[in-house]
Amino acid sequence: MSHSLDSEVLIVGAGWSGMYALHRLRKLGLNATVLEAAEDVGGTWFWNRYPGARCDIESLHYSYSFDEDLQEEWTWSERYAAQPELLSYARHVADRFDLRKDIRFGVWVESAEFDESTHQWTLSTSAGQTFTSRFLIMATGSLSAPKTPDIPGLENFRGEIISTFDWPEEKRDFSGQRVAVIGTGSSGIQVIPELAKTAEELFIFQRTPSYSLPAFNRPLSREESEEFKRSAAQIRAAARDSLDGLALENSGKSALEISAEEREEIFSAVYNQGSPFKFQGIFTDQMFQEEANRTAADFVAAKIAERVDDPDIARALTPTSYPIATRRLCIDTNYYETYNRDNVTLVDLLSDPLTQVTEQGLQTEAGLHEVDIIVLATGFDAITGALSRIDIRGTGGRLLREKWADKISTYLGLMINGYPNLFTVTGPLSPSVLSNMMVSLEHHVEWITDCIAHLDQQGLSRIEASAEAEAEWGEHVNEVAAQTLFPQANSWYMGANVAGKSRQILPYVGGVGNYRRRTLEIAADGYRGFELQSQPSVVIAN
Ligand code: FAD
Ligand code: NAP
């Protein structure tokens, strides 16, 4: 029996992951099509256009490493690039590798179904189109499904509601406007100082405070860029072998086995470099030992107190309910200083809870805050949300979100038992968001595309993670996390920000280098833990 297919491989998503997957599949001689909901490439950097949006990993490191010429010809203007520059880079990559001709933009994938008799996936879109392929790569992003905030009465608000996730494309003027921001995670912390510059009044509704370090962002000099390019091969290799996809030094010391003076000196030196990843790992025990972690938390709390004039506001802005860096450590430009402005008011929802949104504004127990605009910086259904909101049906027609209702399980964050031929880029239980994503997604794309090429060469076209391998990987992920402080926080890393979601560690905390070696060994060992089969003959339609 033969079947006709639209593509050998369908890729959902045209962010960094989907773009690179397309490029690499083409190089391997495989036919691929990308389906993307947005009207252009860029993923995260297409959608999150709010003022102040920047990367929190230095641009030089947060860029593709797979092509030396690309690396050579692109020069970043700032240490931490802003969203317009990151989007220009994505567009440049799309043009340079002529990617757009195989990307269908404005296509929202609603469902994906695996046919056991043909070993094919069929995708359906919101416009009623269907696409068929042998392999499906979900490059749908870890932070691309915005959370629907559970705020009573939001629908009654008469003014404008803007989300940081899909900020309007046209430039907005907030002068003369009373603006409320709900949410003080990384997005809120970046947008708040920018809005405060022009808004007549800015009210910040904070439930859980974040820890944030100053970015010390600055223009990048030609010399720095050239120096990086000269050493790029070594830097990139070290990053791939590192804990977090960044070639960072740590002190090699325990925070508790040195004098308070030495500890302070080390914290100060790293703090002044403006690198949160470096700060959170500077002492070997900081993420493992509460007392060690507290030394870092106390250091940052003292900095918050220095940066904020009013001690009561400083206190309200200082987290107390979780170890530092078990929720994402943020990076800012003038965030805490913004609270020293006359037009800015912090509304601490822990002491003055939000009761409802009315037509005029936000009602807390203490009173009504009338505003013209509400900015939602309320976060994402992270890591699994982009997959769970699609009706993905695997063997036996089982919906993926149903499989994941009680426990989120994958094998290596790359494949899921019951969902043959479906690969996830930076999927749940892989290092993903706890790393420089560029390093992690390049590795996943290479692993996945090599796997597809291998199956092709061997005349195999069904691969599925075994239930045993998946269960063992899940246990390992939990065991490693249990040695750290991460499980103590109600974070999106733990799935805790979405009601009803399974509470478990979602990124793998065992380190990028270890993880990489393990996945490569598994592939070299004939894809250990995966079941490989041959399949009915397939004809590719032109
Ligand atoms: P994405 O960029 O999320 O792209 C996924 C694409 O899939 C999107 O374009 C989306 O429209 C599309 N898609 C999803 N579902 C569907 C569907 N059903 N149908 C059709 N299309 C679909 N990481 C870092 O390492 N460093 C940083 O500095 C950093 N900063 C960040 C800042 C912000 C504001 C956010 C939100 C995230 C940040 N991240 C950062 C994480 C960031 O998401 C990744 O670094 C990276 O951009 C992920 O690329 P991706 O291609 O895997 O996914
Ligand atoms: P987030 O970190 O999850 O923050 C969401 C914020 O909204 C939290 O303060 C949360 O408070 C609040 N919130 C949610 N629902 C609420 C409600 N019903 N009422 C009141 N407050 C509510 O989301 P994010 O800021 O978008 O960041 C997500 C991730 O994206 C980051 O951790 C980071 O990985 C990435 N990111 C990176 C950058 C960067 O610097 N490059 C910028 C933006 C995003 P509670 O915690 O109390 O729920």
XYZ file of C-alpha atoms and ligand atoms in Angstrom:
643
model
C 0.000 0.000 0.000
C 1.336 3.499 -0.726
C 0.308 6.891 0.618
C 0.831 10.408 -0.503
C 2.414 12.923 1.876
C 2.732 16.680 1.896
C 6.207 16.572 3.424
C 8.535 14.050 4.919
C 8.739 16.285 7.957
C 6.349 18.890 9.316
C 7.693 21.402 11.787
C 5.366 23.508 13.922
C 6.891 26.867 14.863
C 9.296 29.242 13.153
C 11.243 30.551 16.127
C 14.946 29.741 16.527
C 14.129 26.013 16.812
C 11.869 25.649 13.790
C 14.106 27.765 11.580
C 17.178 25.737 12.391
C 15.274 22.443 12.035
C 14.188 23.430 8.532
C 17.697 24.448 7.537
C 19.245 21.269 8.893
C 16.699 18.947 7.327
C 17.296 20.556 3.971
C 21.022 19.990 4.396
C 20.296 16.334 5.106
C 18.320 16.162 1.864
C 14.931 15.877 3.568
C 11.816 17.673 2.503
C 10.251 19.786 5.273
C 7.516 22.371 5.735
C 7.092 24.711 8.683
C 3.677 25.817 9.927
C 3.711 29.029 11.951
C 0.862 30.964 13.546
C 2.659 34.315 13.335
C 3.113 36.355 10.189
C 6.883 36.134 10.345
C 9.789 34.218 11.833
C 11.249 34.914 15.285
C 8.884 33.133 17.698
C 9.439 34.679 21.134
C 10.982 37.751 19.547
C 8.135 38.172 17.074
C 5.501 38.152 19.810
C 7.068 39.776 22.892
C 7.498 43.318 21.531
C 6.874 45.188 24.766
C 9.114 48.166 25.500
C 12.190 46.990 27.391
C 12.117 43.396 26.054
C 15.677 42.076 25.878
C 17.516 38.818 26.208
C 18.845 37.900 29.666
C 21.722 35.911 28.212
C 24.358 37.993 26.479
C 23.622 38.429 22.779
C 26.987 37.008 21.738
C 26.054 33.748 23.453
C 22.337 33.932 22.683
C 22.876 33.458 18.954
C 23.222 30.509 16.607
C 26.541 28.704 16.533
C 25.846 26.272 13.693
C 27.196 28.386 10.862
C 30.546 30.147 11.075
C 29.786 32.580 8.257
C 26.546 33.629 9.912
C 28.415 34.193 13.154
C 31.138 36.140 11.375
C 28.836 38.491 9.471
C 26.439 39.417 12.302
C 27.454 42.031 14.869
C 25.361 42.703 17.957
C 25.074 46.325 19.001
C 24.478 45.750 22.716
C 25.545 43.344 25.398
C 21.887 42.388 25.948
C 20.109 42.927 22.635
C 16.636 44.412 22.609
C 13.699 42.704 20.907
C 13.889 44.666 17.604
C 17.493 43.589 17.105
C 16.734 39.965 18.013
C 13.859 39.977 15.528
C 16.128 41.503 12.839
C 18.577 38.682 13.479
C 15.797 36.104 13.004
C 14.777 37.807 9.758
C 18.371 37.931 8.607
C 18.734 34.177 9.214
C 15.492 33.499 7.310
C 16.728 35.546 4.340
C 20.256 34.234 4.404
C 19.171 30.592 4.280
C 16.113 31.280 2.132
C 13.864 29.712 4.751
C 10.597 31.537 4.080
C 9.748 29.575 0.941
C 9.100 26.494 3.089
C 7.291 28.281 5.919
C 3.521 28.748 5.866
C 2.795 31.812 7.998
C -0.505 32.645 9.663
C -1.271 28.939 10.111
C -2.564 27.866 13.509
C -2.208 24.124 14.112
C -5.203 22.901 16.059
C -4.736 19.162 16.015
C -2.317 16.408 15.115
C -3.247 12.764 14.744
C -1.060 9.715 14.293
C -2.258 6.986 11.966
C -0.916 3.626 13.129
C -1.629 1.889 9.836
C 0.426 4.316 7.751
C 2.808 5.675 10.406
C 1.873 9.211 9.437
C 0.874 12.360 11.229
C -1.997 14.495 9.931
C -2.200 18.064 11.154
C -5.320 20.206 10.922
C -5.306 23.967 11.064
C -7.850 26.501 12.263
C -8.489 27.393 8.597
C -9.510 23.806 7.892
C -6.389 22.750 5.983
C -4.687 19.425 6.578
C -1.015 18.531 6.221
C 0.478 15.063 6.350
C 3.984 13.875 7.117
C 6.014 10.954 8.387
C 7.718 12.928 11.122
C 6.511 15.810 13.214
C 8.810 18.236 14.988
C 7.103 20.376 17.585
C 9.197 23.543 17.729
C 6.336 25.283 19.479
C 8.377 26.923 22.228
C 8.661 26.634 26.003
C 7.298 30.106 26.684
C 4.825 30.681 23.881
C 1.451 29.816 25.420
C 0.438 32.837 27.498
C -1.420 32.012 30.663
C -5.027 33.103 30.876
C -4.896 34.994 34.149
C -7.475 34.056 36.681
C -8.519 37.613 37.560
C -12.195 38.043 38.400
C -14.000 40.699 36.377
C -11.222 41.323 33.849
C -13.771 41.094 31.042
C -15.694 44.030 32.553
C -12.851 46.513 32.221
C -13.805 49.421 29.932
C -10.247 50.525 29.127
C -7.604 48.742 27.079
C -5.960 45.451 28.069
C -2.520 44.773 26.597
C -0.461 41.649 27.129
C 3.333 41.718 27.118
C 3.163 38.516 25.048
C 1.484 40.058 22.008
C 2.208 43.713 22.401
C 0.765 45.874 19.597
C 3.131 46.413 16.685
C 2.566 50.156 16.413
C 4.506 52.364 18.831
C 2.372 53.334 21.816
C 2.369 56.597 23.690
C 1.423 56.290 27.356
C 1.672 59.962 28.226
C -1.351 61.215 30.085
C -2.461 57.613 30.750
C -3.021 55.821 34.034
C -1.547 52.375 33.587
C -1.705 49.217 35.717
C 0.797 46.392 35.334
C -0.139 42.999 36.769
C 2.845 40.721 37.225
C 6.421 41.218 38.345
C 8.292 38.351 36.688
C 10.951 38.941 34.019
C 8.478 40.561 31.589
C 6.983 42.897 34.187
C 10.427 43.848 35.442
C 11.513 44.825 31.928
C 8.372 46.714 30.889
C 7.748 48.627 34.150
C 10.722 51.065 33.939
C 9.853 51.861 30.323
C 6.164 52.559 31.027
C 7.067 54.676 34.046
C 8.989 57.075 31.788
C 5.843 58.350 30.084
C 2.721 57.164 31.922
C 1.010 59.777 34.019
C 0.537 57.224 36.762
C 1.782 53.662 36.941
C 0.338 51.146 39.417
C 2.222 47.895 39.803
C 0.223 44.975 41.147
C 2.689 42.580 42.677
C 1.748 39.210 44.115
C 5.087 37.401 44.392
C 8.185 39.612 44.236
C 11.123 38.510 42.071
C 14.816 38.861 42.738
C 16.465 40.964 40.055
C 20.031 41.981 39.338
C 21.062 45.031 37.327
C 21.995 44.109 33.755
C 24.713 46.730 33.323
C 23.688 46.678 29.699
C 25.909 48.693 27.361
C 26.901 48.955 23.717
C 29.247 46.216 22.544
C 32.503 47.429 21.136
C 33.875 46.194 17.828
C 36.883 44.778 19.726
C 34.688 42.710 22.062
C 32.718 41.276 19.153
C 35.858 40.463 17.225
C 37.493 38.897 20.232
C 34.420 36.704 20.732
C 34.428 35.665 17.077
C 38.111 34.777 17.202
C 37.554 32.486 20.203
C 34.041 31.370 19.268
C 34.945 27.754 18.552
C 36.367 27.255 22.068
C 33.658 29.324 23.770
C 30.860 27.421 22.038
C 32.452 24.052 22.787
C 32.793 24.968 26.466
C 29.166 26.146 26.525
C 27.931 22.832 25.094
C 29.812 20.997 27.820
C 28.751 23.257 30.676
C 26.048 23.200 33.336
C 23.831 25.821 31.736
C 24.958 26.316 28.158
C 27.195 29.200 29.123
C 30.923 28.999 29.564
C 30.876 30.689 32.968
C 33.444 30.448 35.699
C 32.384 29.727 39.243
C 34.385 30.261 42.398
C 34.713 26.507 42.988
C 33.967 27.254 46.645
C 31.174 26.626 49.099
C 29.479 29.832 50.239
C 29.680 28.552 53.796
C 33.312 27.558 54.014
C 34.784 31.002 53.491
C 34.721 34.169 55.565
C 31.812 36.590 55.303
C 34.242 39.169 53.842
C 35.446 36.863 51.105
C 31.882 35.821 50.282
C 30.779 39.448 50.064
C 33.715 40.247 47.801
C 32.864 37.392 45.436
C 29.146 38.241 45.356
C 29.962 41.924 44.726
C 32.314 41.149 41.882
C 29.741 38.929 40.111
C 26.825 41.250 40.876
C 28.702 44.082 39.212
C 29.159 41.992 36.073
C 25.387 41.896 35.494
C 25.075 38.198 34.798
C 22.286 36.363 36.664
C 23.362 32.894 35.537
C 26.848 33.540 36.840
C 25.503 34.935 40.104
C 23.243 31.968 40.805
C 26.035 29.478 40.341
C 28.991 31.333 41.787
C 29.184 29.084 44.865
C 28.966 25.334 44.485
C 26.302 24.875 47.156
C 24.067 27.851 46.431
C 21.325 25.894 44.690
C 21.646 22.847 46.961
C 21.895 24.124 50.483
C 19.425 26.489 52.116
C 21.958 28.258 54.267
C 24.280 28.846 51.328
C 21.368 30.076 49.266
C 20.380 32.473 52.029
C 23.746 34.203 51.790
C 22.985 35.037 48.146
C 19.431 36.086 48.979
C 20.645 38.358 51.790
C 23.195 39.932 49.482
C 20.556 40.790 46.869
C 18.062 41.935 49.528
C 20.654 44.442 50.764
C 21.074 45.695 47.194
C 17.297 46.133 46.839
C 17.329 48.175 50.049
C 20.073 50.372 48.564
C 18.236 50.850 45.293
C 14.818 51.753 46.746
C 14.475 54.956 48.814
C 11.444 53.950 50.884
C 12.322 51.074 53.261
C 8.720 49.835 53.368
C 8.589 49.588 49.579
C 12.008 47.924 49.526
C 10.751 45.375 52.020
C 7.646 44.640 49.952
C 9.830 44.189 46.864
C 12.087 41.686 48.608
C 11.119 38.031 48.209
C 10.857 35.944 51.350
C 8.907 32.885 50.279
C 11.424 30.944 48.173
C 15.178 30.398 47.811
C 16.820 32.814 45.395
C 17.005 31.564 41.780
C 14.492 28.751 42.333
C 12.180 31.117 40.482
C 13.851 32.782 37.540
C 16.443 35.307 38.641
C 15.571 38.438 36.671
C 17.762 41.050 35.110
C 16.810 44.685 34.888
C 17.634 48.204 33.903
C 16.433 50.606 36.616
C 13.683 48.327 37.886
C 13.973 48.999 41.614
C 14.857 52.669 41.029
C 11.518 53.056 39.217
C 9.782 52.819 42.606
C 11.529 56.057 43.613
C 9.502 57.987 41.018
C 6.503 60.077 42.045
C 4.268 58.640 39.331
C 4.794 55.003 40.427
C 2.810 53.121 43.084
C 3.421 49.579 44.254
C 0.271 47.706 45.191
C 1.350 44.732 47.272
C -1.310 42.110 46.666
C -0.016 39.978 49.523
C -1.053 42.594 52.055
C -3.854 44.132 49.972
C -5.394 41.374 47.805
C -6.995 42.036 44.435
C -10.704 41.376 44.734
C -11.872 42.122 41.199
C -11.466 44.204 38.088
C -14.288 46.665 37.558
C -15.203 48.802 34.548
C -12.895 51.538 35.874
C -9.915 49.675 37.228
C -8.588 47.276 39.821
C -10.317 46.837 43.112
C -8.237 45.693 46.040
C -9.382 45.288 49.614
C -8.085 48.789 50.351
C -9.861 50.524 47.462
C -10.276 51.065 43.717
C -7.324 52.003 41.509
C -8.799 53.698 38.463
C -6.769 53.195 35.299
C -7.027 53.594 31.518
C -4.873 50.636 30.526
C -4.121 47.249 32.110
C -0.891 45.566 31.080
C -0.846 41.830 31.719
C 2.611 40.469 32.425
C 1.135 37.343 33.952
C 3.342 34.693 32.383
C 2.949 31.457 30.500
C 1.676 27.912 30.716
C 5.341 27.117 30.396
C 7.097 24.139 28.807
C 3.972 22.051 28.176
C 1.312 24.671 27.347
C 2.083 25.035 23.649
C 1.770 21.256 23.238
C -1.219 20.712 25.523
C -3.386 23.301 23.794
C -3.123 21.355 20.514
C -5.301 18.224 20.230
C -2.414 15.799 19.805
C -3.641 12.223 19.455
C -1.138 9.384 19.477
C -1.572 5.622 19.410
C -5.062 4.580 20.447
C -6.222 8.161 19.865
C -5.069 9.270 23.312
C -4.837 13.024 23.778
C -1.439 14.206 24.974
C -2.931 16.616 27.501
C -4.851 13.696 28.990
C -1.706 11.599 29.253
C -0.084 14.542 31.013
C -3.007 15.396 33.313
C -1.529 13.627 36.352
C 2.122 13.442 35.411
C 4.143 15.042 32.649
C 6.442 12.412 31.185
C 8.808 12.286 28.224
C 11.951 10.409 27.331
C 14.799 12.948 27.444
C 12.379 15.756 26.589
C 12.736 14.570 23.004
C 9.941 12.032 22.538
C 6.846 10.779 24.345
C 5.669 7.195 24.746
C 2.417 6.787 22.795
C 3.333 9.511 20.283
C 5.574 7.855 17.689
C 7.512 9.995 15.201
C 6.736 13.167 17.159
C 9.772 15.036 18.449
C 9.774 17.976 20.838
C 12.477 20.639 20.717
C 13.463 21.654 24.264
C 10.566 19.565 25.497
C 9.600 18.918 29.119
C 12.285 17.170 31.212
C 15.176 18.474 29.101
C 17.464 21.339 30.254
C 15.567 23.902 28.127
C 14.720 27.029 30.113
C 17.373 26.398 32.766
C 20.025 26.903 30.135
C 21.083 29.183 27.358
C 18.219 28.120 25.142
C 20.208 28.609 21.990
C 22.656 25.882 23.026
C 19.896 23.517 24.099
C 17.739 23.983 21.051
C 20.630 23.623 18.621
C 21.511 20.335 20.303
C 17.919 19.092 20.133
C 17.513 20.069 16.496
C 20.752 18.284 15.605
C 19.805 15.175 17.573
C 16.305 15.025 16.087
C 17.333 15.658 12.485
C 20.193 13.149 12.754
C 17.711 10.626 14.109
C 15.307 11.180 11.208
C 18.170 10.876 8.720
C 19.292 7.655 10.421
C 15.804 6.150 10.215
C 15.635 7.130 6.577
C 18.960 5.525 5.771
C 17.970 2.339 7.592
C 14.605 2.118 5.882
C 12.886 2.629 9.228
C 10.208 5.147 9.761
C 8.598 4.570 13.101
C 10.298 5.484 16.322
C 8.742 5.626 19.739
C 10.103 6.155 23.229
C 9.526 3.002 25.262
C 7.361 3.240 28.367
C 10.223 1.865 30.510
C 12.790 4.366 29.241
C 10.338 7.199 29.770
C 9.578 6.096 33.329
C 13.282 5.766 34.175
C 14.058 9.188 32.742
C 11.212 10.744 34.736
C 12.567 9.203 37.938
C 16.059 10.422 37.170
C 14.828 13.962 36.487
C 13.009 14.022 39.827
C 15.909 12.503 41.732
C 18.341 15.102 40.437
C 15.929 17.931 41.214
C 15.313 16.585 44.716
C 18.968 17.236 45.533
C 18.454 20.935 44.742
C 16.310 23.703 46.179
C 14.177 24.056 43.011
C 11.222 21.989 44.313
C 10.776 24.447 47.208
C 9.406 27.228 45.018
C 5.943 27.681 43.572
C 7.470 28.474 40.223
C 6.583 27.872 36.624
C 9.611 25.564 36.561
C 7.498 23.382 38.888
C 4.271 23.871 36.921
C 2.929 25.714 39.967
C 1.709 28.855 38.177
C -1.124 27.085 36.332
C -4.102 25.773 38.284
C -4.532 22.023 37.983
C -1.147 21.409 36.332
C 0.940 18.522 37.593
C 3.407 19.878 40.171
C 6.826 18.533 39.237
C 10.117 19.855 38.004
C 9.775 20.485 34.269
C 13.281 21.419 33.149
C 16.095 18.911 33.722
C 18.495 20.381 36.270
C 21.296 17.854 35.736
C 23.258 20.100 33.393
C 23.542 20.720 29.673
C 26.881 18.947 29.213
C 25.834 15.772 31.078
C 22.536 15.713 29.265
C 24.136 16.204 25.893
C 26.606 13.364 26.431
C 23.833 11.056 27.556
C 21.597 11.767 24.547
C 24.496 11.310 22.129
C 25.490 8.010 23.756
C 21.893 6.801 23.548
C 21.825 7.603 19.811
C 25.216 5.961 19.242
C 23.957 2.880 21.072
C 21.253 2.326 18.439
C 18.759 4.714 20.070
C 18.608 2.897 23.385
C 15.186 3.186 24.987
C 13.456 3.834 21.680
C 11.545 1.247 19.666
C 12.345 1.411 15.959
C 10.291 -0.231 13.236
C 9.964 -0.362 9.489
C 6.704 0.755 7.948
C 4.400 0.645 4.953
C 5.872 2.184 1.774
C 5.348 5.897 1.357
C 5.430 8.095 -1.742
C 6.285 11.760 -1.354
C 3.935 13.943 -3.409
C 5.469 16.964 -5.136
P 9.538 30.125 20.257
O 10.433 31.251 19.985
O 8.584 30.238 21.378
O 8.753 29.826 18.907
C 7.670 28.943 18.867
C 6.825 29.292 17.667
O 5.838 28.287 17.509
C 6.100 30.618 17.814
O 6.401 31.455 16.746
C 4.629 30.232 17.826
O 3.817 31.182 17.172
C 4.653 28.907 17.096
N 3.536 28.044 17.500
C 3.291 27.558 18.748
N 2.180 26.820 18.727
C 1.719 26.840 17.456
C 0.594 26.259 16.825
N -0.274 25.500 17.489
N 0.411 26.484 15.485
C 1.296 27.246 14.792
N 2.378 27.829 15.348
C 2.575 27.613 16.672
N 15.823 32.256 26.525
C 17.153 32.433 26.656
O 17.915 31.453 26.608
N 17.677 33.663 26.824
C 16.902 34.761 26.872
O 17.418 35.850 27.022
C 15.491 34.608 26.772
N 14.675 35.672 26.848
C 13.322 35.481 26.731
C 12.488 36.587 26.785
C 11.119 36.445 26.706
C 10.247 37.642 26.723
C 10.559 35.151 26.626
C 9.075 34.953 26.569
C 11.385 34.044 26.549
C 12.769 34.205 26.590
N 13.641 33.122 26.498
C 14.996 33.305 26.593
C 13.127 31.803 26.142
C 12.850 31.778 24.612
O 11.538 31.380 24.451
C 13.853 30.909 23.884
O 15.144 31.403 24.077
C 13.695 30.807 22.368
O 13.298 31.986 21.774
C 12.775 29.667 22.027
O 12.763 29.475 20.638
P 11.809 28.380 20.018
O 11.929 28.484 18.551
O 12.092 27.076 20.634
O 10.356 28.785 20.512
P 6.351 34.970 35.127
O 7.758 34.985 35.510
O 5.578 33.729 35.308
O 5.655 36.165 35.904
C 4.265 36.318 35.906
C 3.892 37.306 36.983
O 2.487 37.512 36.937
C 4.221 36.815 38.389
O 4.662 37.907 39.134
C 2.868 36.312 38.878
O 2.729 36.320 40.267
C 1.960 37.333 38.244
N 0.596 36.845 38.127
C 0.151 35.828 37.376
N -1.180 35.665 37.540
C -1.570 36.616 38.433
C -2.800 36.963 39.013
N -3.911 36.283 38.715
N -2.831 37.998 39.889
C -1.697 38.660 40.184
N -0.495 38.372 39.679
C -0.433 37.371 38.813
O 6.155 35.381 33.585
P 7.080 36.345 32.699
O 7.449 37.543 33.452
O 6.405 36.526 31.402
O 8.389 35.490 32.484
C 8.315 34.137 32.086
C 9.680 33.673 31.664
O 9.986 34.159 30.350
C 10.827 34.192 32.509
O 10.954 33.506 33.715
C 11.996 34.044 31.571
O 12.415 32.730 31.482
C 11.366 34.442 30.248
N 11.549 35.890 30.062
C 12.819 36.355 29.970
C 13.030 37.700 29.843
C 14.400 38.228 29.773
O 14.842 38.878 30.694
N 15.089 37.971 28.711
C 11.961 38.585 29.799
C 10.676 38.071 29.883
C 10.468 36.709 30.024
P 2.707 34.908 41.048
O 4.079 34.371 40.870
O 2.334 35.246 42.414
O 1.693 34.036 40.342
